[in-house]
Structures are given as structure tokens and as C-alpha cells.
Coordinates of C-alpha atoms in Angstrom, one line a residue:
M1 CA 44.1 151.4 -134.1
A2 CA 46.7 152.7 -131.6
Y3 CA 46.1 155.4 -129.0
A4 CA 48.6 158.3 -128.6
G5 CA 50.7 156.6 -131.3
K6 CA 51.9 153.8 -129.1
Y7 CA 49.1 152.1 -127.1
P8 CA 47.2 149.2 -128.7
S9 CA 43.4 149.6 -128.7
P10 CA 41.8 148.2 -125.6
L11 CA 38.8 147.3 -127.8
A12 CA 40.8 145.0 -130.1
G13 CA 38.6 142.0 -130.9
Y14 CA 35.4 143.9 -129.9
E15 CA 35.2 146.2 -132.9
N16 CA 31.9 144.7 -134.1
A17 CA 30.3 144.0 -130.7
E18 CA 26.8 145.1 -129.9
P19 CA 26.6 148.4 -127.9
L20 CA 26.8 147.9 -124.2
P21 CA 23.5 148.1 -122.2
E22 CA 22.8 151.2 -120.1
E23 CA 20.8 149.0 -117.6
R24 CA 21.9 149.4 -113.9
A25 CA 22.6 146.4 -111.7
E26 CA 20.8 145.8 -108.4
D27 CA 23.0 148.1 -106.5
G28 CA 21.8 151.0 -108.7
K29 CA 25.3 152.2 -109.3
S30 CA 27.1 149.6 -111.4
F31 CA 26.1 148.4 -114.9
V32 CA 24.7 145.1 -116.1
N33 CA 27.4 143.6 -118.4
P34 CA 26.9 141.3 -121.3
K35 CA 27.3 137.6 -120.5
N36 CA 30.2 135.6 -121.8
D37 CA 30.3 131.8 -122.2
S38 CA 33.6 131.6 -120.3
L39 CA 35.9 133.7 -118.2
S40 CA 38.6 135.7 -119.7
K41 CA 41.9 133.8 -120.4
A42 CA 43.6 136.4 -118.3
Y43 CA 42.4 134.6 -115.2
T44 CA 44.6 131.6 -116.0
E45 CA 47.4 132.9 -118.2
F46 CA 49.2 136.2 -118.5
V47 CA 48.3 138.2 -121.6
D48 CA 50.8 138.9 -124.4
P49 CA 53.4 140.4 -124.3
L50 CA 53.9 139.4 -120.6
D51 CA 56.8 137.0 -120.1
K52 CA 55.5 133.5 -119.5
G53 CA 59.0 132.0 -119.1
R54 CA 62.0 132.2 -116.8
K55 CA 61.6 135.9 -115.9
G56 CA 58.0 135.7 -114.9
G57 CA 55.2 138.1 -115.7
F58 CA 55.8 140.6 -112.9
D59 CA 58.5 141.7 -110.6
V60 CA 57.6 143.2 -107.2
H61 CA 60.3 145.4 -105.6
I62 CA 59.6 146.1 -101.9
Y63 CA 61.4 149.2 -100.8
Y64 CA 62.5 150.4 -97.4
L65 CA 64.6 153.3 -96.1
Q66 CA 67.8 151.6 -95.1
E67 CA 68.7 154.3 -92.5
N68 CA 65.3 153.9 -90.8
K69 CA 65.8 151.1 -88.2
D70 CA 62.0 150.4 -87.9
Q71 CA 61.6 150.1 -91.7
A72 CA 64.8 147.9 -91.9
E73 CA 63.5 145.5 -89.2
Y74 CA 60.0 145.4 -90.8
A75 CA 61.5 144.7 -94.2
R76 CA 63.5 141.8 -92.8
A77 CA 60.5 140.4 -91.1
L78 CA 58.3 140.8 -94.2
W79 CA 61.0 139.1 -96.4
E80 CA 61.1 136.2 -94.0
R81 CA 57.3 135.9 -93.9
I82 CA 57.0 136.0 -97.7
R83 CA 59.6 133.2 -98.0
R84 CA 57.7 131.1 -95.5
E85 CA 54.1 131.9 -96.8
F86 CA 54.9 131.9 -100.6
P87 CA 57.8 129.4 -101.1
E88 CA 56.7 128.8 -104.7
L89 CA 57.7 132.4 -105.6
R90 CA 61.2 133.5 -106.5
I91 CA 62.4 135.7 -103.7
Y92 CA 65.8 137.5 -103.9
R93 CA 68.2 138.7 -101.3
L94 CA 67.4 141.6 -99.0
W95 CA 69.6 144.5 -100.2
D96 CA 70.7 147.0 -97.6
R97 CA 71.5 149.7 -100.1
P98 CA 70.3 151.1 -103.4
V99 CA 70.9 148.7 -106.4
G100 CA 70.3 149.2 -110.1
P101 CA 67.6 151.8 -110.8
H102 CA 66.2 151.4 -107.3
P103 CA 67.0 154.5 -105.1
V104 CA 66.7 152.8 -101.7
A105 CA 67.2 149.4 -100.2
M106 CA 64.8 146.7 -101.4
F107 CA 64.1 143.0 -102.1
E108 CA 62.5 141.5 -105.1
V109 CA 59.8 138.9 -105.6
N110 CA 58.9 137.3 -109.1
L111 CA 55.3 136.3 -110.0
F112 CA 54.7 133.7 -112.7
T113 CA 50.9 133.3 -112.9
P114 CA 47.8 135.4 -112.6
A115 CA 46.8 133.3 -109.6
Q116 CA 50.1 134.2 -107.9
F117 CA 49.7 137.8 -108.8
G118 CA 46.2 137.9 -107.3
A119 CA 47.1 136.1 -104.2
F120 CA 50.4 137.9 -103.5
I121 CA 49.4 141.5 -104.4
S122 CA 46.2 141.3 -102.3
W123 CA 48.2 139.8 -99.4
L124 CA 50.9 142.5 -99.8
A125 CA 48.3 145.3 -99.7
I126 CA 47.5 144.2 -96.1
Y127 CA 51.0 143.2 -94.9
R128 CA 53.4 145.7 -96.5
G129 CA 53.1 148.0 -93.5
P130 CA 55.2 151.2 -93.8
L131 CA 57.0 149.9 -96.9
S132 CA 56.5 150.8 -100.6
A133 CA 56.3 148.4 -103.5
L134 CA 57.0 148.9 -107.2
I135 CA 55.1 146.2 -109.3
H136 CA 56.2 146.1 -112.9
P137 CA 55.6 143.7 -115.8
N138 CA 58.3 141.8 -117.7
T139 CA 57.4 141.8 -121.4
V140 CA 58.7 140.0 -124.5
E141 CA 58.5 142.4 -127.4
S142 CA 60.0 142.5 -130.8
G143 CA 60.9 145.5 -132.8
E144 CA 62.2 147.6 -129.9
G145 CA 65.4 147.5 -128.0
P146 CA 65.4 145.8 -124.6
D147 CA 66.4 149.0 -122.9
S148 CA 63.4 151.0 -124.1
V149 CA 61.1 148.1 -123.2
E150 CA 62.6 147.9 -119.7
R151 CA 62.3 151.6 -119.2
R152 CA 58.6 151.5 -120.2
N153 CA 57.9 148.5 -118.0
H154 CA 59.5 150.3 -115.0
S155 CA 57.6 153.6 -115.7
E156 CA 54.5 153.7 -117.9
R157 CA 53.4 150.2 -117.0
A158 CA 54.4 150.3 -113.3
I159 CA 52.0 150.0 -110.4
W160 CA 52.9 151.5 -107.0
M161 CA 51.8 150.6 -103.5
G162 CA 52.6 153.3 -100.9
E163 CA 55.1 156.1 -101.5
R164 CA 56.4 156.3 -105.1
F165 CA 60.2 156.6 -105.4
P166 CA 62.0 158.1 -108.4
L167 CA 63.9 155.5 -110.4
D168 CA 67.1 156.0 -112.2
L169 CA 65.8 154.8 -115.6
G170 CA 69.0 155.8 -117.3
I171 CA 70.6 152.7 -115.9
L172 CA 68.2 150.4 -117.7

């Protein structure tokens, strides 16, 4: 089953599962969930169709207003801190102007594992300061042109931290 004609069912694989309990947890607000024998594989590997290869599963674009001296200085300091604290990540140059579909200056960080995603994104929530971040997946999908996949990854599947900037998706 697909939702709205294009989304896979989030319940795939659970079609014949028992109904969920209505029992509340100790806090009185959340629900008691059924027990599993093991954790979801999503804790240790990216789910399909996320790229598990050279591109990495997610790109993080950290934006700053290039004409704003305070933001430009903060972006440079954050870029340096990320390179020092997360040397295992792929970190690109600090652009001082818009590039590609990105409407303001930015730099990019690639994430290759769920552990890197969890560590880096939670860290970035605290340290991004006045800057915004676009977090988008990189997917490997057949049956569609790469341009339409890229547009969807940068829009429908995107996650934003801070102010959202309009992207020029026509470039993709």
C-alpha cells in the first residue's frame, strides 16, 4: 500500500501484527509498547534507500548570511570545531557565497552511519548558534531520474534546524 500515491506504507512488515495495547506507561502519558527481541536495525545501519556508499546517508548544509560579520565569524569557528571534534566525517570547504541550490553561504558535512547522525545532529542542536542547517538524505533509487530524487531529498525529505531558506530546486 502506498500513501498519497507515492509514500510507502510505514506499516510494511507489520500488516498482521497484534493490535497495540492501550496501557499507559508509568508516567501516565506515554504508552507501553510491545517488546521486541532486538533493537531495530536502523540503530546500526541506514535503512533503504539511504546511500550506504561513497556519498553517505545524509548531507548537512550549515548556512550563514555571508554579509553578516557575526554569522560569518561564527560559521568559521563552527567549521573549525567540527573538523577538530569530528575528524571522521567528510567536511567540505567554507563557501563565502551561495553555491548550487543553496541561497546563502554554507559548508557541508557528510554522515555515513546512524551513530554519526545521532552524535553529530544532537551536538549541532546545541552548537549551531545563530546558524541554520539543512539536513537531507542521499538515496539510491531506481525507476526515477536522479534529478527528481535529488529534488525530493532536498525538499520533501529534508529536515531543518533554525531558519528555513528557500532552495533553488530547479538547479538540481
